[in-house]
Tab-separated table of N, CA and C in Angstrom:
chain	number	residue	atom	x	y	z
A	170	MET	N	89.430	81.961	89.865
A	170	MET	CA	89.765	82.213	91.255
A	170	MET	C	90.861	83.280	91.324
A	171	ALA	N	91.172	83.741	92.509
A	171	ALA	CA	92.114	84.843	92.683
A	171	ALA	C	92.999	84.594	93.899
A	172	TYR	N	93.932	85.496	94.109
A	172	TYR	CA	94.762	85.477	95.315
A	172	TYR	C	94.058	86.308	96.380
A	173	VAL	N	93.746	85.695	97.511
A	173	VAL	CA	92.971	86.366	98.551
A	173	VAL	C	93.657	86.196	99.905
A	174	ILE	N	93.700	87.297	100.669
A	174	ILE	CA	94.100	87.247	102.074
A	174	ILE	C	92.810	87.349	102.874
A	175	GLU	N	92.528	86.333	103.675
A	175	GLU	CA	91.322	86.289	104.505
A	175	GLU	C	91.722	86.578	105.953
A	176	VAL	N	91.143	87.627	106.527
A	176	VAL	CA	91.460	88.014	107.907
A	176	VAL	C	90.205	87.854	108.757
A	177	ASN	N	90.301	87.038	109.800
A	177	ASN	CA	89.215	86.855	110.780
A	177	ASN	C	89.662	87.505	112.077
A	178	LYS	N	88.771	88.274	112.673
A	178	LYS	CA	89.122	89.022	113.883
A	178	LYS	C	87.984	88.926	114.893
A	179	ARG	N	88.353	88.701	116.161
A	179	ARG	CA	87.348	88.688	117.221
A	179	ARG	C	88.000	89.082	118.545
A	180	ASP	N	87.184	89.677	119.415
A	180	ASP	CA	87.620	90.027	120.766
A	180	ASP	C	87.155	88.907	121.688
A	181	VAL	N	88.072	88.400	122.497
A	181	VAL	CA	87.753	87.280	123.376
A	181	VAL	C	88.296	87.530	124.774
A	182	SER	N	87.757	86.780	125.716
A	182	SER	CA	88.265	86.772	127.087
A	182	SER	C	88.519	85.334	127.482
A	183	ARG	N	89.504	85.133	128.279
A	183	ARG	CA	89.814	83.791	128.780
A	183	ARG	C	89.112	83.541	130.130
A	184	TYR	N	88.201	84.465	130.491
A	184	TYR	CA	87.483	84.363	131.765
A	184	TYR	C	85.979	84.432	131.535
A	185	ALA	N	85.224	83.684	132.322
A	185	ALA	CA	83.766	83.744	132.283
A	185	ALA	C	83.310	85.084	132.841
A	186	GLU	N	82.115	85.523	132.460
A	186	GLU	CA	81.590	86.795	132.969
A	186	GLU	C	81.364	86.751	134.473
A	187	LYS	N	80.847	85.607	134.938
A	187	LYS	CA	80.543	85.466	136.365
A	187	LYS	C	81.146	84.171	136.884
A	188	CYS	N	81.390	84.154	138.147
A	188	CYS	CA	81.858	82.947	138.821
A	188	CYS	C	80.715	81.934	138.847
A	189	GLU	N	80.994	80.705	138.444
A	189	GLU	CA	79.931	79.684	138.443
A	189	GLU	C	79.500	79.290	139.850
A	190	HIS	N	80.281	79.657	140.848
A	190	HIS	CA	79.956	79.330	142.235
A	190	HIS	C	79.348	80.523	142.977
A	191	GLU	N	79.003	81.569	142.243
A	191	GLU	CA	78.462	82.791	142.848
A	191	GLU	C	77.236	82.461	143.708
A	192	GLY	N	77.212	82.986	144.908
A	192	GLY	CA	76.088	82.786	145.807
A	192	GLY	C	76.202	81.569	146.706
A	193	GLN	N	77.225	80.753	146.492
A	193	GLN	CA	77.425	79.592	147.362
A	193	GLN	C	78.169	80.045	148.610
A	194	ASP	N	77.648	79.680	149.754
A	194	ASP	CA	78.221	80.137	151.028
A	194	ASP	C	79.642	79.643	151.256
A	195	ASP	N	79.969	78.470	150.772
A	195	ASP	CA	81.279	77.894	151.055
A	195	ASP	C	82.346	78.270	150.018
A	196	HIS	N	82.069	79.236	149.158
A	196	HIS	CA	83.028	79.613	148.105
A	196	HIS	C	83.554	81.026	148.335
A	197	GLU	N	84.874	81.122	148.490
A	197	GLU	CA	85.528	82.437	148.550
A	197	GLU	C	86.112	82.707	147.170
A	198	CYS	N	85.477	83.562	146.432
A	198	CYS	CA	85.870	83.819	145.048
A	198	CYS	C	87.152	84.640	144.993
A	199	ASP	N	88.161	84.080	144.330
A	199	ASP	CA	89.420	84.799	144.135
A	199	ASP	C	89.584	85.220	142.668
A	200	GLU	N	88.517	85.142	141.890
A	200	GLU	CA	88.456	85.479	140.473
A	200	GLU	C	89.125	84.440	139.578
A	201	MET	N	90.020	83.602	140.086
A	201	MET	CA	90.643	82.565	139.267
A	201	MET	C	89.640	81.462	138.920
A	202	CYS	N	88.570	81.364	139.667
A	202	CYS	CA	87.544	80.367	139.364
A	202	CYS	C	86.805	80.729	138.068
A	203	ARG	N	86.976	81.951	137.593
A	203	ARG	CA	86.368	82.378	136.326
A	203	ARG	C	87.202	81.960	135.113
A	204	TYR	N	88.457	81.515	135.344
A	204	TYR	CA	89.357	81.148	134.244
A	204	TYR	C	88.766	79.992	133.442
A	205	LEU	N	88.759	80.080	132.124
A	205	LEU	CA	88.116	79.087	131.265
A	205	LEU	C	89.052	77.956	130.831
A	206	ASP	N	90.265	77.934	131.310
A	206	ASP	CA	91.209	76.831	131.095
A	206	ASP	C	91.312	76.392	129.635
A	207	GLY	N	91.816	77.287	128.793
A	207	GLY	CA	92.040	76.957	127.392
A	207	GLY	C	90.914	77.331	126.457
A	208	ASP	N	89.764	77.614	126.982
A	208	ASP	CA	88.625	78.012	126.166
A	208	ASP	C	88.528	79.541	126.188
A	209	VAL	N	87.663	80.098	125.365
A	209	VAL	CA	87.478	81.551	125.351
A	209	VAL	C	85.997	81.884	125.318
A	210	ARG	N	85.697	83.083	125.760
A	210	ARG	CA	84.349	83.646	125.664
A	210	ARG	C	84.432	84.760	124.625
A	211	VAL	N	83.653	84.641	123.554
A	211	VAL	CA	83.676	85.647	122.494
A	211	VAL	C	82.885	86.865	122.948
A	212	ILE	N	83.551	88.008	122.960
A	212	ILE	CA	82.919	89.261	123.347
A	212	ILE	C	82.343	89.953	122.125
A	213	ARG	N	83.137	89.972	121.046
A	213	ARG	CA	82.686	90.598	119.806
A	213	ARG	C	83.364	89.911	118.636
A	214	ASP	N	82.575	89.486	117.670
A	214	ASP	CA	83.118	88.900	116.452
A	214	ASP	C	83.097	89.980	115.369
A	215	HIS	N	84.276	90.399	114.952
A	215	HIS	CA	84.374	91.431	113.921
A	215	HIS	C	84.137	90.857	112.528
A	216	GLY	N	84.089	89.532	112.440
A	216	GLY	CA	83.825	88.885	111.163
A	216	GLY	C	85.068	88.674	110.322
A	217	GLN	N	84.819	88.452	109.066
A	217	GLN	CA	85.869	88.121	108.112
A	217	GLN	C	85.994	89.229	107.075
A	218	SER	N	87.230	89.585	106.742
A	218	SER	CA	87.500	90.537	105.674
A	218	SER	C	88.394	89.853	104.652
A	219	ASP	N	88.035	89.992	103.379
A	219	ASP	CA	88.828	89.410	102.296
A	219	ASP	C	89.483	90.525	101.493
A	220	TYR	N	90.768	90.348	101.222
A	220	TYR	CA	91.535	91.310	100.432
A	220	TYR	C	92.060	90.567	99.216
A	221	GLU	N	91.649	91.029	98.025
A	221	GLU	CA	91.977	90.326	96.792
A	221	GLU	C	93.027	91.088	95.989
A	222	TYR	N	94.024	90.351	95.527
A	222	TYR	CA	95.093	90.883	94.672
A	222	TYR	C	94.474	91.329	93.353
A	223	ASP	N	94.757	92.583	92.944
A	223	ASP	CA	94.193	93.095	91.697
A	223	ASP	C	95.278	93.759	90.848
A	224	ASP	N	94.864	94.392	89.737
A	224	ASP	CA	95.822	95.014	88.815
A	224	ASP	C	96.642	96.112	89.488
A	225	SER	N	96.019	96.868	90.360
A	225	SER	CA	96.720	97.927	91.083
A	225	SER	C	97.806	97.335	91.985
A	226	ASP	N	97.492	96.231	92.658
A	226	ASP	CA	98.485	95.560	93.507
A	226	ASP	C	99.625	95.002	92.672
A	227	ALA	N	99.295	94.471	91.498
A	227	ALA	CA	100.328	93.934	90.606
A	227	ALA	C	101.287	95.043	90.189
A	228	GLU	N	100.732	96.222	89.923
A	228	GLU	CA	101.561	97.363	89.525
A	228	GLU	C	102.431	97.849	90.694
A	229	ASP	N	101.853	97.917	91.884
A	229	ASP	CA	102.565	98.437	93.056
A	229	ASP	C	103.548	97.439	93.678
A	230	HIS	N	103.209	96.151	93.646
A	230	HIS	CA	103.993	95.166	94.394
A	230	HIS	C	104.620	94.083	93.522
A	231	GLY	N	104.181	93.969	92.296
A	231	GLY	CA	104.700	92.911	91.438
A	231	GLY	C	103.962	91.606	91.663
A	232	THR	N	104.548	90.712	92.405
A	232	THR	CA	103.979	89.377	92.583
A	232	THR	C	102.972	89.337	93.732
A	233	PRO	N	102.089	88.353	93.717
A	233	PRO	CA	101.167	88.175	94.852
A	233	PRO	C	101.911	87.920	96.168
A	234	VAL	N	103.042	87.231	96.106
A	234	VAL	CA	103.815	86.961	97.321
A	234	VAL	C	104.302	88.275	97.922
A	235	ARG	N	104.876	89.155	97.104
A	235	ARG	CA	105.367	90.452	97.599
A	235	ARG	C	104.209	91.280	98.146
A	236	TRP	N	103.068	91.267	97.449
A	236	TRP	CA	101.881	91.999	97.905
A	236	TRP	C	101.439	91.516	99.283
A	237	ALA	N	101.344	90.186	99.474
A	237	ALA	CA	100.900	89.639	100.761
A	237	ALA	C	101.885	89.985	101.873
A	238	ILE	N	103.180	89.901	101.585
A	238	ILE	CA	104.198	90.239	102.580
A	238	ILE	C	104.080	91.710	102.962
A	239	ASP	N	103.932	92.576	101.976
A	239	ASP	CA	103.792	94.014	102.252
A	239	ASP	C	102.500	94.309	103.015
A	240	TYR	N	101.400	93.664	102.622
A	240	TYR	CA	100.124	93.896	103.299
A	240	TYR	C	100.194	93.447	104.753
A	241	LEU	N	100.615	92.228	104.982
A	241	LEU	CA	100.635	91.687	106.343
A	241	LEU	C	101.683	92.365	107.211
A	242	GLY	N	102.771	92.801	106.621
A	242	GLY	CA	103.812	93.495	107.377
A	242	GLY	C	103.496	94.949	107.633
A	243	GLY	N	102.592	95.530	106.863
A	243	GLY	CA	102.326	96.954	106.966
A	243	GLY	C	101.022	97.339	107.620
A	244	HIS	N	100.270	96.390	108.135
A	244	HIS	CA	98.965	96.704	108.725
A	244	HIS	C	98.931	96.576	110.240
A	245	HIS	N	100.057	96.679	110.855
A	245	HIS	CA	100.155	96.744	112.319
A	245	HIS	C	99.477	95.581	113.028
A	246	PHE	N	99.578	94.400	112.447
A	246	PHE	CA	99.131	93.212	113.172
A	246	PHE	C	100.119	92.970	114.293
A	247	PRO	N	99.665	92.387	115.402
A	247	PRO	CA	100.632	91.968	116.421
A	247	PRO	C	101.501	90.857	115.823
A	248	ASP	N	102.470	90.372	116.582
A	248	ASP	CA	103.337	89.307	116.082
A	248	ASP	C	102.501	88.161	115.536
A	249	LEU	N	102.782	87.798	114.278
A	249	LEU	CA	102.050	86.707	113.643
A	249	LEU	C	102.795	85.399	113.856
A	250	TYR	N	102.077	84.386	114.295
A	250	TYR	CA	102.674	83.076	114.518
A	250	TYR	C	102.289	82.157	113.371
A	251	LYS	N	103.259	81.414	112.886
A	251	LYS	CA	103.036	80.534	111.744
A	251	LYS	C	103.085	79.074	112.189
A	252	PRO	N	102.458	78.208	111.399
A	252	PRO	CA	102.568	76.774	111.700
A	252	PRO	C	103.947	76.274	111.291
A	253	SER	N	104.259	75.049	111.631
A	253	SER	CA	105.511	74.440	111.169
A	253	SER	C	105.446	74.294	109.660
A	254	ILE	N	106.519	74.660	108.997
A	254	ILE	CA	106.563	74.553	107.537
A	254	ILE	C	107.470	73.384	107.190
A	255	ARG	N	106.884	72.390	106.544
A	255	ARG	CA	107.641	71.184	106.190
A	255	ARG	C	107.813	71.111	104.679
A	256	GLY	N	109.034	70.934	104.253
A	256	GLY	CA	109.291	70.773	102.823
A	256	GLY	C	109.018	72.017	102.007
A	257	GLY	N	109.026	73.189	102.654
A	257	GLY	CA	108.800	74.435	101.923
A	257	GLY	C	107.389	74.605	101.395
A	258	LYS	N	106.419	73.924	102.018
A	258	LYS	CA	105.027	73.997	101.557
A	258	LYS	C	104.082	74.231	102.730
A	259	VAL	N	103.003	74.995	102.462
A	259	VAL	CA	101.959	75.250	103.449
A	259	VAL	C	100.614	75.023	102.757
A	260	SER	N	99.758	74.213	103.365
A	260	SER	CA	98.456	73.925	102.758
A	260	SER	C	97.477	75.077	102.992
A	261	GLU	N	96.386	75.070	102.238
A	261	GLU	CA	95.393	76.141	102.328
A	261	GLU	C	94.670	76.166	103.672
A	262	CYS	N	94.634	75.043	104.383
A	262	CYS	CA	93.910	75.002	105.659
A	262	CYS	C	94.752	75.529	106.825
A	263	GLU	N	96.022	75.843	106.601
A	263	GLU	CA	96.861	76.379	107.672
A	263	GLU	C	96.773	77.901	107.689
A	264	TRP	N	97.081	78.499	108.856
A	264	TRP	CA	96.871	79.921	109.015
A	264	TRP	C	97.953	80.561	109.869
A	265	LEU	N	98.019	81.877	109.764
A	265	LEU	CA	98.806	82.698	110.670
A	265	LEU	C	97.870	83.139	111.793
A	266	SER	N	98.400	83.262	112.997
A	266	SER	CA	97.545	83.706	114.098
A	266	SER	C	98.266	84.770	114.909
A	267	ALA	N	97.478	85.575	115.590
A	267	ALA	CA	98.031	86.635	116.437
A	267	ALA	C	97.039	86.949	117.549
A	268	ASN	N	97.565	87.414	118.670
A	268	ASN	CA	96.753	87.854	119.805
A	268	ASN	C	97.272	89.214	120.252
A	269	ASP	N	96.360	90.134	120.465
A	269	ASP	CA	96.708	91.484	120.886
A	269	ASP	C	95.974	91.784	122.196
A	270	PRO	N	96.668	91.677	123.347
A	270	PRO	CA	96.004	91.906	124.638
A	270	PRO	C	95.563	93.360	124.812
A	271	ASP	N	94.410	93.546	125.415
A	271	ASP	CA	93.921	94.878	125.755
A	271	ASP	C	94.500	95.231	127.127
A	272	PRO	N	95.276	96.307	127.215
A	272	PRO	CA	95.918	96.626	128.497
A	272	PRO	C	94.952	97.131	129.572
A	273	TYR	N	93.726	97.459	129.193
A	273	TYR	CA	92.786	98.042	130.146
A	273	TYR	C	91.633	97.121	130.527
A	274	ARG	N	91.419	96.074	129.755
A	274	ARG	CA	90.306	95.165	130.026
A	274	ARG	C	90.809	93.724	129.992
A	275	ASP	N	90.045	92.849	130.550
A	275	ASP	CA	90.385	91.436	130.624
A	275	ASP	C	89.976	90.743	129.320
A	276	GLN	N	90.581	91.185	128.211
A	276	GLN	CA	90.261	90.605	126.913
A	276	GLN	C	91.425	90.813	125.954
A	277	GLU	N	91.351	90.168	124.803
A	277	GLU	CA	92.355	90.329	123.763
A	277	GLU	C	91.678	90.191	122.408
A	278	THR	N	92.346	90.678	121.378
A	278	THR	CA	91.847	90.535	120.020
A	278	THR	C	92.617	89.401	119.364
A	279	GLU	N	91.901	88.446	118.806
A	279	GLU	CA	92.507	87.312	118.102
A	279	GLU	C	92.386	87.526	116.598
A	280	TYR	N	93.455	87.201	115.893
A	280	TYR	CA	93.460	87.253	114.432
A	280	TYR	C	93.792	85.864	113.901
A	281	SER	N	93.097	85.444	112.851
A	281	SER	CA	93.414	84.236	112.093
A	281	SER	C	93.471	84.668	110.636
A	282	ILE	N	94.601	84.401	109.987
A	282	ILE	CA	94.803	84.882	108.623
A	282	ILE	C	95.123	83.702	107.714
A	283	TYR	N	94.326	83.569	106.661
A	283	TYR	CA	94.485	82.489	105.690
A	283	TYR	C	94.837	83.085	104.329
A	284	LEU	N	95.544	82.320	103.519
A	284	LEU	CA	95.776	82.675	102.118
A	284	LEU	C	94.919	81.717	101.298
A	285	ARG	N	93.893	82.243	100.644
A	285	ARG	CA	92.919	81.438	99.907
A	285	ARG	C	93.051	81.691	98.404
A	286	GLY	N	92.540	80.769	97.637
A	286	GLY	CA	92.470	80.963	96.197
A	286	GLY	C	93.611	80.287	95.456
A	287	ASP	N	94.245	81.034	94.558
A	287	ASP	CA	95.237	80.476	93.634
A	287	ASP	C	96.632	80.282	94.211
A	288	TRP	N	96.819	80.531	95.490
A	288	TRP	CA	98.145	80.379	96.093
A	288	TRP	C	98.627	78.939	95.957
A	289	THR	N	99.887	78.774	95.598
A	289	THR	CA	100.478	77.438	95.629
A	289	THR	C	101.002	77.189	97.040
A	290	PRO	N	101.211	75.942	97.418
A	290	PRO	CA	101.782	75.664	98.739
A	290	PRO	C	103.150	76.340	98.937
A	291	GLU	N	103.922	76.461	97.883
A	291	GLU	CA	105.234	77.113	97.971
A	291	GLU	C	105.102	78.623	98.184
A	292	GLU	N	104.132	79.247	97.510
A	292	GLU	CA	103.905	80.693	97.703
A	292	GLU	C	103.433	80.973	99.128
A	293	ARG	N	102.513	80.152	99.630
A	293	ARG	CA	102.063	80.312	101.015
A	293	ARG	C	103.244	80.206	101.977
A	294	ALA	N	104.107	79.247	101.741
A	294	ALA	CA	105.275	79.065	102.608
A	294	ALA	C	106.179	80.289	102.563
A	295	GLN	N	106.374	80.887	101.412
A	295	GLN	CA	107.206	82.099	101.309
A	295	GLN	C	106.617	83.229	102.132
A	296	VAL	N	105.309	83.420	102.034
A	296	VAL	CA	104.647	84.491	102.813
A	296	VAL	C	104.738	84.188	104.302
A	297	PHE	N	104.413	82.974	104.709
A	297	PHE	CA	104.434	82.610	106.121
A	297	PHE	C	105.837	82.772	106.708
A	298	GLU	N	106.842	82.363	105.967
A	298	GLU	CA	108.230	82.503	106.437
A	298	GLU	C	108.606	83.971	106.603
A	299	ALA	N	108.148	84.815	105.690
A	299	ALA	CA	108.530	86.240	105.731
A	299	ALA	C	107.861	87.008	106.860
A	300	VAL	N	106.622	86.680	107.167
A	300	VAL	CA	105.893	87.507	108.160
A	300	VAL	C	105.670	86.809	109.489
A	301	GLY	N	105.822	85.510	109.559
A	301	GLY	CA	105.529	84.778	110.794
A	301	GLY	C	106.758	84.553	111.661
A	302	SER	N	106.479	84.323	112.930
A	302	SER	CA	107.595	84.005	113.837
A	302	SER	C	107.366	82.641	114.465
């Protein structure tokens, strides 16, 4: 196995495409009726990209922790939010997340970033602490 940064990206909207009451005579649509109340409508799924630590990264960055911090800090992600870190450990199922609103359309880009593979819970915690808020 290896040290892998897994990045999932998708464009979403918090509003339905159409008002569910469209065409009803007794409904004055104010557009808020389209709000999905905590749910999202996926507009485009960019899929998953995996970035694996290799010999070149070891030469340039030293440790996998330094490589992940440099990668995540240098790729213009919006503010990354981290889960609560207890006891200096983060499990493999926890992730960093970010949302980047589109200033021109009613949508945003969501990012979910996982550290997969040989990462120890302590190494994950070091990366999450360094790049997350």
